[in-house]
């Protein structure tokens, strides 16, 4: 099994700092998503009010106010993938890197529909993409180029 981004065989067991930071961010992000998922359930059961600011799209706002449980599948999707990719990156697994790339891309595609709430999500996703790419590719040069 190939560890993530060893620039040489001597660094194969040394944790990559940028990948570690990405793992920490993903795990924290996943923990926040757990809270979001529980909040949606509490809202559906009328145990909590709608704590979210007004969404840019009226249809989404109405759905959040009347039937918030319909958000649970997407919240759980992001929760599970953020937590799993964070664990995978923490364990220095390539599948964790690919899962992190996938979920971060999904966040960037999905976020505009949940503005303004998801503005921070997009910024975190951009940070994660940078950490993932630089952490994985490191000092590799382009093919045919000089170092």
Coordinates of N, CA and C in Angstrom, one line a residue, residues 101-115 118 121-123 125-126:
X101 N -10.8 14.8 -1.5 CA -11.0 15.5 -2.8 C -12.4 15.5 -3.3
X102 N -13.0 14.3 -3.2 CA -14.4 14.1 -3.6 C -15.4 15.0 -2.8
X103 N -15.3 14.8 -1.5 CA -16.2 15.6 -0.6 C -16.0 17.1 -0.7
X104 N -14.8 17.5 -0.9 CA -14.5 18.9 -1.0 C -15.0 19.5 -2.3
X105 N -14.9 18.7 -3.4 CA -15.5 19.1 -4.6 C -17.0 19.2 -4.5
X106 N -17.6 18.2 -3.8 CA -19.1 18.2 -3.7 C -19.5 19.4 -2.9
X107 N -18.8 19.8 -1.9 CA -19.1 21.0 -1.1 C -19.1 22.2 -2.0
X108 N -18.1 22.3 -2.8 CA -18.0 23.5 -3.7 C -19.1 23.6 -4.7
X109 N -19.6 22.4 -5.1 CA -20.7 22.4 -6.1 C -22.0 22.7 -5.4
X110 N -22.2 22.1 -4.2 CA -23.5 22.2 -3.4 C -23.6 23.6 -2.7
X111 N -22.5 24.2 -2.3 CA -22.6 25.4 -1.5 C -23.4 26.6 -2.0
X112 N -23.3 26.9 -3.3 CA -24.1 28.1 -3.8 C -25.6 28.0 -3.5
X113 N -26.1 26.8 -3.4 CA -27.5 26.6 -3.2 C -27.9 26.9 -1.7
X114 N -26.9 26.9 -0.8 CA -27.2 27.1 0.6 C -26.7 28.4 1.1
X115 N -26.4 29.4 0.2 CA -25.9 30.7 0.6 C -27.0 31.4 1.4
X118 N -23.5 28.8 3.7 CA -22.4 28.0 3.2 C -21.2 28.8 2.7
X121 N -18.3 27.4 4.2 CA -18.0 26.1 3.7 C -17.1 26.2 2.5
X122 N -17.4 27.2 1.6 CA -16.6 27.3 0.4 C -15.2 27.7 0.7
X123 N -15.0 28.6 1.7 CA -13.7 29.1 2.0 C -12.9 27.9 2.6
X125 N -13.4 24.8 2.0 CA -13.1 23.8 0.9 C -11.9 24.3 0.0
X126 N -11.8 25.6 -0.2 CA -10.7 26.1 -1.0 C -9.4 25.9 -0.2

